[in-house]
Amino acid sequence: MQTSPVRSPNARAHAHHAELLNGCTLADNFPSLDSVELNGGIVSGAATLNRYTGITVDGSSRVSYPAESFSDFTVVLSFTASSGGVIATNSNVKNDSADPGWSIWVDDDGVHATHGDGTATATECFLEGEFTDSTEHVVTYAVDLSGGTHTLYVDSSSDDSVTTVSGPIASTKRICVGAGYLSDNVTGIIGGIRIYNGSVLTEDDHSAYAS
């Protein structure tokens, strides 16, 4: 059984009506410290919040939100990176298959995403390209555990993988935007994040964010 998210009742304060109808459980555009705290978030390090651009992170700063378990889920975010690293995560699954959770990161080769349930890690989704180019990019990572697929969309491209873990993903770590649980973390701006815990968004949904 999926654990209900433990959040402030205002955790969806930045969600639009259509996002709420789709099952959005976390929405933050990082306009201010008050906004982050309404979502149950904590700002760490030298992160800078701006209502027009989002949160600027330097490789060691971040915003983190309360831990929650996931079954089917989708993470949507926008980022502008000058150097690569973890963009958003709730685990060390990138390097450790025994750590349940999910992770999205960028490097010189492209954008990556994966997830694990504590015993196995899914086949990595990967989109090749130059994404540390100080240009804004939109990412959607949709995980359909019940259907056995997970998909990574970046701008107008997508990568499908038929291998997922059996789930559920019962992470005990906080959801981090910016610096995660490794030393390689993104430098740049995260424009906003949406999490749909229990909903798998489609290519059309991603296109609406990326347009």
mmCIF file of C-alpha atoms in Angstrom, residues 1 4 6 20 32 55 60 62 76 81-83 100 111 120 127 134 142 145 153 155 181 184 194 209:
data_model
loop_
_atom_site.group_PDB
_atom_site.id
_atom_site.type_symbol
_atom_site.label_atom_id
_atom_site.label_comp_id
_atom_site.label_asym_id
_atom_site.label_seq_id
_atom_site.Cartn_x
_atom_site.Cartn_y
_atom_site.Cartn_z
ATOM 1 C CA MET A 1 0.000 0.000 0.000
ATOM 2 C CA SER A 4 0.385 9.007 2.040
ATOM 3 C CA VAL A 6 3.553 13.708 4.872
ATOM 4 C CA LEU A 20 -4.316 19.212 -9.384
ATOM 5 C CA SER A 32 10.675 32.704 -1.690
ATOM 6 C CA ILE A 55 16.421 28.468 -7.278
ATOM 7 C CA SER A 60 26.362 22.103 -2.479
ATOM 8 C CA ARG A 62 19.604 22.556 -2.191
ATOM 9 C CA VAL A 76 8.634 17.247 -13.876
ATOM 10 C CA ALA A 81 22.994 23.957 -15.940
ATOM 11 C CA SER A 82 26.504 25.288 -16.377
ATOM 12 C CA SER A 83 28.030 22.053 -15.058
ATOM 13 C CA PRO A 100 15.566 2.773 -2.709
ATOM 14 C CA VAL A 111 20.398 13.525 -19.077
ATOM 15 C CA ALA A 120 17.327 -3.821 -7.713
ATOM 16 C CA LEU A 127 18.985 11.018 -23.573
ATOM 17 C CA SER A 134 23.341 27.316 -19.689
ATOM 18 C CA ALA A 142 7.445 9.059 -15.675
ATOM 19 C CA LEU A 145 5.713 0.338 -12.069
ATOM 20 C CA TYR A 153 11.454 13.172 -21.745
ATOM 21 C CA ASP A 155 12.499 19.002 -24.383
ATOM 22 C CA TYR A 181 23.362 12.519 -1.446
ATOM 23 C CA ASP A 184 28.473 15.411 -7.931
ATOM 24 C CA ARG A 194 6.192 19.083 -9.919
ATOM 25 C CA TYR A 209 5.276 21.759 -19.977
#
